[in-house]
Short mmCIF file of C-alpha atoms and ligand atoms in Angstrom, two decimals:
data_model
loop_
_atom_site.label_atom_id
_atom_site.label_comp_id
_atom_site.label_asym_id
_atom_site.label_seq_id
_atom_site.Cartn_x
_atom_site.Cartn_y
_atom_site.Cartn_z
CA UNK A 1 -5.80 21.37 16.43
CA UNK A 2 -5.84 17.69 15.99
CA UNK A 3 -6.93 16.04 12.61
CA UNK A 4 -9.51 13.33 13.31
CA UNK A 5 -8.08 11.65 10.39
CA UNK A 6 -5.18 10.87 12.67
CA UNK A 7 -7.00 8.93 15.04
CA UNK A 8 -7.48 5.39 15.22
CA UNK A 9 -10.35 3.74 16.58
CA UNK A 10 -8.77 3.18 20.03
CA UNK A 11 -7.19 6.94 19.88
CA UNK A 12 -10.59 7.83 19.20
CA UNK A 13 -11.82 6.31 22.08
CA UNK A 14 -8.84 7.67 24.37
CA UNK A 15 -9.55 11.45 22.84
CA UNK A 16 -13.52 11.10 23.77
CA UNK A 17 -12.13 9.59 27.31
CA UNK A 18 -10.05 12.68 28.01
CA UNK A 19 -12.87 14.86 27.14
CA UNK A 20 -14.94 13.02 29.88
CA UNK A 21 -17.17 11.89 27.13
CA UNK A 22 -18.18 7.74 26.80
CA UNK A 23 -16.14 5.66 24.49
CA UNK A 24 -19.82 5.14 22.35
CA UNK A 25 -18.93 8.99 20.61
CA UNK A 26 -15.72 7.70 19.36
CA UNK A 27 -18.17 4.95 17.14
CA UNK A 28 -20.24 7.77 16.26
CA UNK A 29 -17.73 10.06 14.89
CA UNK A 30 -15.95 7.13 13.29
CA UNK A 31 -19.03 6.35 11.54
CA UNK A 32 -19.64 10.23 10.46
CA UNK A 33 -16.05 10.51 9.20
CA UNK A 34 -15.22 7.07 7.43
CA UNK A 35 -18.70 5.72 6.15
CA UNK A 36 -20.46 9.48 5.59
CA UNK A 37 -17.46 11.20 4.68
CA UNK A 38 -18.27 14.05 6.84
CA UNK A 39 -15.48 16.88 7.05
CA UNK A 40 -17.56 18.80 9.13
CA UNK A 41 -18.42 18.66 12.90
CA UNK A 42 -21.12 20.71 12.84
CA UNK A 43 -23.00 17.98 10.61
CA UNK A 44 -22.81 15.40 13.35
CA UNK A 45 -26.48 15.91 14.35
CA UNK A 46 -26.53 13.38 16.81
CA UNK A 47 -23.81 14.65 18.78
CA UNK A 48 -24.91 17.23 21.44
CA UNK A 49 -24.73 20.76 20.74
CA UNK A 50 -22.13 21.37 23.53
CA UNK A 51 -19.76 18.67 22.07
CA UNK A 52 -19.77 19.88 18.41
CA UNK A 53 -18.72 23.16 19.29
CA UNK A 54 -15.98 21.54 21.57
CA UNK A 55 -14.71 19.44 18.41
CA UNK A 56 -15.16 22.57 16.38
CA UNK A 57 -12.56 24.47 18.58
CA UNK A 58 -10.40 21.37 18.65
CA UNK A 59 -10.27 19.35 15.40
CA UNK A 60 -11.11 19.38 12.25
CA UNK A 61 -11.40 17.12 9.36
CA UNK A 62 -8.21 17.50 7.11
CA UNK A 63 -8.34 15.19 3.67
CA UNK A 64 -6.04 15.48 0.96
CA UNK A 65 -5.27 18.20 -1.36
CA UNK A 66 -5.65 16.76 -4.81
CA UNK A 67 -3.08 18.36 -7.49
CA UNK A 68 -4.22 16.51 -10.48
CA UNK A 69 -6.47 14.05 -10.93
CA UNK A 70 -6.51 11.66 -13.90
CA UNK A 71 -8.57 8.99 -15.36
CA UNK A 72 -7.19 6.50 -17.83
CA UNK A 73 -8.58 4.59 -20.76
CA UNK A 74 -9.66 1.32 -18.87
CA UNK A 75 -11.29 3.16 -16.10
CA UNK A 76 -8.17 3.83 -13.43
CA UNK A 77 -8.17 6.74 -12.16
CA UNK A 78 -5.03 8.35 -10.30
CA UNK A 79 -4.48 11.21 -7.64
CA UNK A 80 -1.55 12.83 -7.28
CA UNK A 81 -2.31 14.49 -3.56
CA UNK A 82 0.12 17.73 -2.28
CA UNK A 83 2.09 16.00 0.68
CA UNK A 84 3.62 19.81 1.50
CA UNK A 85 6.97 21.37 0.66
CA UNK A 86 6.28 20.47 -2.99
CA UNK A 87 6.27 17.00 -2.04
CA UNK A 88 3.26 15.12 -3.43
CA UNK A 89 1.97 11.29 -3.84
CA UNK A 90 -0.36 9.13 -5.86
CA UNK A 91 -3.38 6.60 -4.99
CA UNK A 92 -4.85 4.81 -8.09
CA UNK A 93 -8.41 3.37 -7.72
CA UNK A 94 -8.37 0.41 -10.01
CA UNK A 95 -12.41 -0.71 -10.93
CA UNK A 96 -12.66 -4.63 -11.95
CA UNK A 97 -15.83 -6.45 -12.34
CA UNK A 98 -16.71 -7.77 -8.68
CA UNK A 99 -14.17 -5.07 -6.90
CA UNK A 100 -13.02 -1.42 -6.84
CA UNK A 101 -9.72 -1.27 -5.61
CA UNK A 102 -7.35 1.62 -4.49
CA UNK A 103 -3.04 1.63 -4.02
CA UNK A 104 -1.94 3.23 -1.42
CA UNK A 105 1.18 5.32 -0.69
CA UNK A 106 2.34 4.98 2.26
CA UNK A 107 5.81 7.05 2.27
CA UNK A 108 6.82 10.43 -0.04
CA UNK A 109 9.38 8.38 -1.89
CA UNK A 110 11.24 5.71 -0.52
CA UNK A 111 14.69 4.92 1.18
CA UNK A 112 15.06 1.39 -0.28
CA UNK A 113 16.39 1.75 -3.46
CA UNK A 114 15.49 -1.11 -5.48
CA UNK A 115 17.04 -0.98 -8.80
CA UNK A 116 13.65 -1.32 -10.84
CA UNK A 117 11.03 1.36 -9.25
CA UNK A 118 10.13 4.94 -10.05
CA UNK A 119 9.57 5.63 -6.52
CA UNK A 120 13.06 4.34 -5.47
CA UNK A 121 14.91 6.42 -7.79
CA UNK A 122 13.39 9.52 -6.61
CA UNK A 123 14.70 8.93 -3.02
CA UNK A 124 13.19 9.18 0.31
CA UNK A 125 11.71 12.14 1.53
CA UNK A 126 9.21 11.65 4.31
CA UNK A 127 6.88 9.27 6.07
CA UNK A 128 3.37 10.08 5.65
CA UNK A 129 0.38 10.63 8.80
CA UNK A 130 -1.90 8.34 9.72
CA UNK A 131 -4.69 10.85 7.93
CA UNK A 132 -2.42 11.02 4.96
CA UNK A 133 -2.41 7.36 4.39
CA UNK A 134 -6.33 6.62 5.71
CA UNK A 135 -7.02 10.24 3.82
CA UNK A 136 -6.33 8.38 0.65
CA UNK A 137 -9.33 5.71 1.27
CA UNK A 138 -11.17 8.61 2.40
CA UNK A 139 -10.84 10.58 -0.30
CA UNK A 140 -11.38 8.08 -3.24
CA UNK A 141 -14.29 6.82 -1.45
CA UNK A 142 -15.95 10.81 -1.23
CA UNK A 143 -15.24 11.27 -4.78
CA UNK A 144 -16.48 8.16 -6.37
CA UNK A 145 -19.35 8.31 -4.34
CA UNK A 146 -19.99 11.79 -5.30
CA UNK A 147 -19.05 11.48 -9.03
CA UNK A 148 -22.09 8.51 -8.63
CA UNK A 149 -19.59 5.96 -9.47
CA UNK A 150 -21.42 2.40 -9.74
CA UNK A 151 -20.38 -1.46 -9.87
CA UNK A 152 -21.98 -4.70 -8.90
CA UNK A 153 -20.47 -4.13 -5.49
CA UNK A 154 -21.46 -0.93 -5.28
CA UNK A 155 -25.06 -1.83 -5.37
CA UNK A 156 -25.10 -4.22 -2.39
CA UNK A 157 -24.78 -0.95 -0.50
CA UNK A 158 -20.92 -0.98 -0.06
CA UNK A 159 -18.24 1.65 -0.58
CA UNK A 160 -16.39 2.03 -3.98
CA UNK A 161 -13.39 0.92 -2.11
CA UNK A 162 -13.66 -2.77 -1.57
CA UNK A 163 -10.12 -3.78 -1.51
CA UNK A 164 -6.86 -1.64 -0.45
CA UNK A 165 -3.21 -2.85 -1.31
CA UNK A 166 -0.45 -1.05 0.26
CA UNK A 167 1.13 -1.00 -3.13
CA UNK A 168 1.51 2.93 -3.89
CA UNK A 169 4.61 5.11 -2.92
CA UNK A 170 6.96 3.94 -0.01
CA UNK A 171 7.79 0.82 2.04
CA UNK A 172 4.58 0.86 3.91
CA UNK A 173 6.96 -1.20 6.82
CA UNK A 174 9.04 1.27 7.70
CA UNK A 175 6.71 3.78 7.90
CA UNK A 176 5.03 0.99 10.67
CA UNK A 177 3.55 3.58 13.66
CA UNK A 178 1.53 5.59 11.51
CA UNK A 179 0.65 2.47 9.21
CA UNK A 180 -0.95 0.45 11.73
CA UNK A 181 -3.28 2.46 12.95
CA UNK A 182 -4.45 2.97 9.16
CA UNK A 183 -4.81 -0.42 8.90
CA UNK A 184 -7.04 -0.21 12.08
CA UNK A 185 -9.27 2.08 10.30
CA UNK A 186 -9.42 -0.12 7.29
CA UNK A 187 -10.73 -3.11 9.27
CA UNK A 188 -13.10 -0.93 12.26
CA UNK A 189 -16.60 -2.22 11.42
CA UNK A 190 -17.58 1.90 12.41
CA UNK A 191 -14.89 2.88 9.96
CA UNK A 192 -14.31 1.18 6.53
CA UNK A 193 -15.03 -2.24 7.70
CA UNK A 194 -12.89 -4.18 5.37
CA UNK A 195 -12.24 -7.94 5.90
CA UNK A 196 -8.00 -8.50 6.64
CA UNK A 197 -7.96 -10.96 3.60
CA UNK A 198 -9.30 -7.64 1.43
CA UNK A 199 -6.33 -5.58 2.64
CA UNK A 200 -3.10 -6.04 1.36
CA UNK A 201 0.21 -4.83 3.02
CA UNK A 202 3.40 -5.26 0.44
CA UNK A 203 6.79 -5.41 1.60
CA UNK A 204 10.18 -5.33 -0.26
CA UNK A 205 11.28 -7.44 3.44
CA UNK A 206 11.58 -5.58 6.79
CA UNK A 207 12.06 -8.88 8.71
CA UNK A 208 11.60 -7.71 11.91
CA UNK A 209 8.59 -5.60 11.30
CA UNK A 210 7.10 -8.37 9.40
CA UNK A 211 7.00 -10.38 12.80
CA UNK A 212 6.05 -6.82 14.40
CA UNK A 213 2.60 -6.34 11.76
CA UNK A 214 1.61 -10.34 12.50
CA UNK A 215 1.43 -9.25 16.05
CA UNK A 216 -0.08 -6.58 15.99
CA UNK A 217 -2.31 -6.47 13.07
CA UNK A 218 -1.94 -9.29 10.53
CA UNK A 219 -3.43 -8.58 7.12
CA UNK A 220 -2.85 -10.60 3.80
CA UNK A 221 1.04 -10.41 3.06
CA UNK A 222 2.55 -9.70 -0.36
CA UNK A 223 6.44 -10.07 -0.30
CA UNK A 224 8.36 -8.30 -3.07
CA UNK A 225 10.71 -10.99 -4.23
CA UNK A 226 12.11 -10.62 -7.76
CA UNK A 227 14.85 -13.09 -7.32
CA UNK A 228 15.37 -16.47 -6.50
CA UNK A 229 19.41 -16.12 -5.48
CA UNK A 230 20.96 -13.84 -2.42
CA UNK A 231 23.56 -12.40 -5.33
CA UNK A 232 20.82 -11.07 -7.30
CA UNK A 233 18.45 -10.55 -5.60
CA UNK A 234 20.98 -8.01 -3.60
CA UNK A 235 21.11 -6.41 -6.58
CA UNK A 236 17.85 -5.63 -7.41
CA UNK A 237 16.14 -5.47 -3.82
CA UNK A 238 19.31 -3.72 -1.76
CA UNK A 239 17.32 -4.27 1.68
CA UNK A 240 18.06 -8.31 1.01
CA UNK A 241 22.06 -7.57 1.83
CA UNK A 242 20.52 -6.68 5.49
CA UNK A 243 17.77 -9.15 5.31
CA UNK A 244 18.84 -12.46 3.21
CA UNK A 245 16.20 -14.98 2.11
CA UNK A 246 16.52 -17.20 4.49
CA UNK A 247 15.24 -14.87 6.65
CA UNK A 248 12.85 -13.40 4.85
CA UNK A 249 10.88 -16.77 3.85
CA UNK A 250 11.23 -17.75 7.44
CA UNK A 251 9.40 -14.86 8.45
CA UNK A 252 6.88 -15.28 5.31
CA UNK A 253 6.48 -18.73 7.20
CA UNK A 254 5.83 -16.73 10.93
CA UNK A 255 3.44 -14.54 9.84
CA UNK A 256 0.70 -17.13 8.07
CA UNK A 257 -0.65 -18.58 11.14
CA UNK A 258 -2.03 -15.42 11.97
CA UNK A 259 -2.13 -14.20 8.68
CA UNK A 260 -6.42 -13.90 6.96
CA UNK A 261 -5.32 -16.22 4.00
CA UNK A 262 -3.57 -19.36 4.06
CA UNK A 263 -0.33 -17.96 1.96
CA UNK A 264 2.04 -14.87 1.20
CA UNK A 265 1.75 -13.53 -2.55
CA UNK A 266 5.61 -13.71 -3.61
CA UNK A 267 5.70 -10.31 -6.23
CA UNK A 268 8.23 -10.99 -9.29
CA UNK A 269 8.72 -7.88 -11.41
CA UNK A 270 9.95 -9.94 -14.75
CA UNK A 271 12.74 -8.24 -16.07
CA UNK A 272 14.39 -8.85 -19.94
CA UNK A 273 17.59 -11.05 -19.43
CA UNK A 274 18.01 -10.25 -15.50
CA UNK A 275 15.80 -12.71 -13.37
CA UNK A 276 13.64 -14.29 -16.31
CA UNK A 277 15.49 -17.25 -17.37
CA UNK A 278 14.66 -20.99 -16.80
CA UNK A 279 17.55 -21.05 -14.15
CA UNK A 280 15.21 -18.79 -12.36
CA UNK A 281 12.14 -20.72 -12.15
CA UNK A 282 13.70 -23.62 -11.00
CA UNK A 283 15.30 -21.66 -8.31
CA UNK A 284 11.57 -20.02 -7.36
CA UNK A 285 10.40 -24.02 -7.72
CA UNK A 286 12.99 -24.79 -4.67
CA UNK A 287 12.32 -22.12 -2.42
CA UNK A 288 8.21 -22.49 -2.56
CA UNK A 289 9.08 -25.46 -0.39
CA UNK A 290 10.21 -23.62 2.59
CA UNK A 291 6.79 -21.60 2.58
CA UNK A 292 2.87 -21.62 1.57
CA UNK A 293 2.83 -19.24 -1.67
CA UNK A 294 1.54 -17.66 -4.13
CA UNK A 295 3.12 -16.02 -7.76
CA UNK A 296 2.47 -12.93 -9.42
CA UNK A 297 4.24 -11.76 -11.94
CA UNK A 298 4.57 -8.55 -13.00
CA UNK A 299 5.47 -7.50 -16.19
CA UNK A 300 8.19 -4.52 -15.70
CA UNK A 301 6.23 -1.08 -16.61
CA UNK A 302 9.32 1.45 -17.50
CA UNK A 303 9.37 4.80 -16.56
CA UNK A 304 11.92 7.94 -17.90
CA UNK A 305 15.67 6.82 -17.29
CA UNK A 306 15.29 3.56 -16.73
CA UNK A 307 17.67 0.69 -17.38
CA UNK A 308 15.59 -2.51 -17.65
CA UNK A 309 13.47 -3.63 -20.43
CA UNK A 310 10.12 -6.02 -19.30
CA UNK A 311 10.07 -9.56 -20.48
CA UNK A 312 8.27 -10.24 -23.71
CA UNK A 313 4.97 -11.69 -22.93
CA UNK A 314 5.65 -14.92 -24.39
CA UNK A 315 8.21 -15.89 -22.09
CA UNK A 316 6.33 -14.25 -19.18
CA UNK A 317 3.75 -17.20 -19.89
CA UNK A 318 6.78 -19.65 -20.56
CA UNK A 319 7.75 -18.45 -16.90
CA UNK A 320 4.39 -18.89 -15.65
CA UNK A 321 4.33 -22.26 -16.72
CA UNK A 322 7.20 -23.07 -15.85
CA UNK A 323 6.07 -22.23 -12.19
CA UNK A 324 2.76 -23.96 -12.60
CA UNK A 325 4.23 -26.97 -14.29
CA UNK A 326 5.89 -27.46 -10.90
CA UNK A 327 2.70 -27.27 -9.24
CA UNK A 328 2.90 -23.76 -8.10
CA UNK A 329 0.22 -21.43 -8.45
CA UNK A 330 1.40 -18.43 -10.54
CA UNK A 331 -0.67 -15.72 -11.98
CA UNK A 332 0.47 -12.93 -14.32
CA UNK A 333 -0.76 -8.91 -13.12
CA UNK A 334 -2.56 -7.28 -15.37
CA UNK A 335 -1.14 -3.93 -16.37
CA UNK A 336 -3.68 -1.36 -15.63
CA UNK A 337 -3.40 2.51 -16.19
CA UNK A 338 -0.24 2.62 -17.98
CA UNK A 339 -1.63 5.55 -20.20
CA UNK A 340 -1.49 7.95 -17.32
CA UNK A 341 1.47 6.24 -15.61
CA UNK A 342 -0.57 4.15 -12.77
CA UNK A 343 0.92 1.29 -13.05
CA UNK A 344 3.03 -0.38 -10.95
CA UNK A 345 6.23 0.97 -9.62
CA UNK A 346 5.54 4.19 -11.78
CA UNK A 347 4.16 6.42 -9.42
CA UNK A 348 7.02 9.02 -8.71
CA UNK A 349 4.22 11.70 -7.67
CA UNK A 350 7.22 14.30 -6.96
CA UNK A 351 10.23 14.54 -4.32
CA UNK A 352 11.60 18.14 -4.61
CA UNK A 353 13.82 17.74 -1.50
CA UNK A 354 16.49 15.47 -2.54
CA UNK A 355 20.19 16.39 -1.25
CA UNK A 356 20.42 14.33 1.49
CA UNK A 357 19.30 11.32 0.12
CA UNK A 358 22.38 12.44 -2.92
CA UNK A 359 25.07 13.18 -1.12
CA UNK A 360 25.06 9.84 0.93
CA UNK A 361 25.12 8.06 -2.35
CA UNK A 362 28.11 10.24 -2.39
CA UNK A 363 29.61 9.27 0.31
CA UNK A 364 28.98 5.79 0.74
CA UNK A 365 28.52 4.44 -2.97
CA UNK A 366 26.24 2.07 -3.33
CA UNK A 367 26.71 -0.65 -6.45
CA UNK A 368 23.02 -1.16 -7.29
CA UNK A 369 22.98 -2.24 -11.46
N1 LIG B 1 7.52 -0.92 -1.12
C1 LIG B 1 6.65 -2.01 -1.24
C2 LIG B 1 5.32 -1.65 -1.85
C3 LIG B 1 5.31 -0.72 -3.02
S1 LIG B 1 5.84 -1.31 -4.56
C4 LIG B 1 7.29 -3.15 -1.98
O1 LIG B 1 8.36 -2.95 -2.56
O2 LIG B 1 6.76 -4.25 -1.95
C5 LIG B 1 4.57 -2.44 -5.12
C6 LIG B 1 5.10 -3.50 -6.10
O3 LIG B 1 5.48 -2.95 -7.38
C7 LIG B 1 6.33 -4.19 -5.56
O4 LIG B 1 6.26 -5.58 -5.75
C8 LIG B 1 7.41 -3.60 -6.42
O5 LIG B 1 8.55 -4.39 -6.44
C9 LIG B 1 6.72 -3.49 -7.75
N2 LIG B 1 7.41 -2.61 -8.70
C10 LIG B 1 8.27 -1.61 -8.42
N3 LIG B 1 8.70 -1.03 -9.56
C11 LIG B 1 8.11 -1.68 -10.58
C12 LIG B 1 8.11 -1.51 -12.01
N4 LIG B 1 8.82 -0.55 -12.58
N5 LIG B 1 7.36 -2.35 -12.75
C13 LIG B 1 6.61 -3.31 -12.16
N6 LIG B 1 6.54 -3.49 -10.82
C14 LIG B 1 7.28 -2.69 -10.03
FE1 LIG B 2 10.63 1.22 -2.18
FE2 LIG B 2 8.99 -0.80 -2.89
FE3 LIG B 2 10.05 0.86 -4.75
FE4 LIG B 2 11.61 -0.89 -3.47
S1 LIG B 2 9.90 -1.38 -4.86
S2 LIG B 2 12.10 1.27 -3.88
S3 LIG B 2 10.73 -0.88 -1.42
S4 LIG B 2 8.62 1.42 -3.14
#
């Protein structure tokens, strides 16, 4: 049985072109899946009668199975969603005036480590389906809709979800083949029909796969950066021993003539007496040069067993200004659904399986802190 939640637009089409059918019913069903949230093929009334029961004895629409489902104070509201084998991850729909946006997880955990991050600390367990990751917009799209959510946006006739970041659980990167064709669905006018500049892919910095996602779909690039030094930012982001900044701003520097906006968003997680010192800026100052950007900092949101302490707001500002002083544009993330543990880099959703990811730490130790 296939899910049609796994296909892409052009699988679509390939699926309806195996069944001797024209490539037109692969728009239709897109448009009865992604913009009616349809999870039934019977309901497809303008299919023929003939190729409903076909689908019927072939696919079938598989969402997510929510485990909990939480709403915060300030209006985020959080799924954790069973990803099998007690496995499970988390999309957070985040509602602001002129925008309703939703994280996305894109892996069960993640392989990368980084010293600072919920998710890293858990491990890596596994990648997630297309439908898993494209089930997420799905999903919070049905249920806001249903639950008569409303906003300005809303109103013009538009799905709740106006924006996606790849921001959730995983290094959306190295999950790549069943990324992309997520993406695809994002950005199908018969699917969700999102502009590239309202979809955000965020990377800790895959080099090569950067140059891999401008070529084959280039939406807006965030960059997780955190430091402004090879020595500590190897620390902090362990992938940067394999892919130094040199390389990673020259790919930032690739990717933005085909990227939808004019820059890469540099992410900077500001952590107490680590990478938030004056030394710092200066050294973020020098390296804007090599490459259009964009800062965001993020003020460190702790989670249970965690080392690092988040800069006190003052001297997040004193950063900021620092930046902007320079004439860099810097902006400082709002925290949003901290209450229920949506913020970022504290979605851990749950990893039961993790002894392999343990006993390689074993074996090859890794100095991280
Ligand atoms: N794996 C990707 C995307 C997921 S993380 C990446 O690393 O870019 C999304 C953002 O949250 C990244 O910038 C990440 O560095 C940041 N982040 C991770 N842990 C955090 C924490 N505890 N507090 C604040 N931001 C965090
Ligand atoms: Fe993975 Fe991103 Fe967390 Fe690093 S910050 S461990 S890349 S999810």
């Amino acid at each position: 049985m296939t899910n049609l939640l796994d296909l892409a637009p052009d699988a679509l089409e390939t699926f309806f072109a195996d069944h001797d059918e024209k490539p037109f019913r692969a728009r239709q069903v897109l448009r009865w899946i992604h913009q009616r949230y349809v999870d039934d093929v019977a309901a497809m009334t303008d299919l023929a009668r003939p190729l409903r029961e076909r689908l019927a004895a072939e696919t079938f629409v598989g969402g997510p199975t929510v485990i909990r489902d939480t709403t915060a104070a300030d209006g985020t509201r959080k799924w954790l969603l069973d990803a099998g084998r007690g496995n499970a991850v988390e999309s957070v729909y985040i509602p602001e005036d002129d925008r309703g946006t939703l994280c996305v997880s894109s892996q069960a955990g993640c392989a990368l480590d980084c010293a600072f991050c919920a998710t890293g600390k858990q491990g890596f367990n596994r990648n997630l389906t297309t439908a898993e990751i494209i089930g997420q917009v799905w999903h919070a799209n049905r249920t806001l809709i249903a639950d008569g959510v409303t906003g300005p946006w809303i109103e013009h006739g538009r799905a709740p979800i106006s924006n996606v970041v790849m921001m959730g659980m995983g290094e959306p990167l190295a999950n790549f083949d069943n990324v992309v064709p997520a993406l695809r669905l994002m950005l199908d006018d018969h699917a969700y029909g999102l502009s590239r500049r309202r979809v955000t892919l965020s990377t800790s910095g895959l080099v090569p796969l950067i140059d891999r996602l401008r070529d084959e779909c280039p939406v807006a690039l965030a960059v997780s950066l955190h430091a402004g030094n090879d020595a500590l930012r190897d620390r902090l982001v362990p992938i940067n021993r394999r892919h130094p900044l040199s390389e990673l701003l020259a790919a930032c520097a690739r990717y933005l003539p085909s990227a939808p906006r004019d820059f890469v968003t540099f992410e900077y997680v500001m952590l107490d007496g680590v990478n938030d010192q004056p030394v710092h800026a200066a050294e973020l100052v020098v390296l804007a040069r090599e490459v259009s950007c964009k800062f965001n900092l993020i003020p460190f949101n702790a989670f249970p067993g965690t080392e690092f302490t988040s800069t006190p707001r003052t001297r997040i500002v004193d950063f900021q200004r620092r930046l902007q002083d320079a004439g860099l544009v810097a902006t400082i993330r709002r925290t949003r659904g901290e209450d229920i543990a949506a913020a970022c880099g504290q979605l851990a959703g749950q990893v039961k399986d993790r002894t392999k990811r343990r006993l390689a730490t074993r074996i090859v130790p890794v100095a991280v802190h």
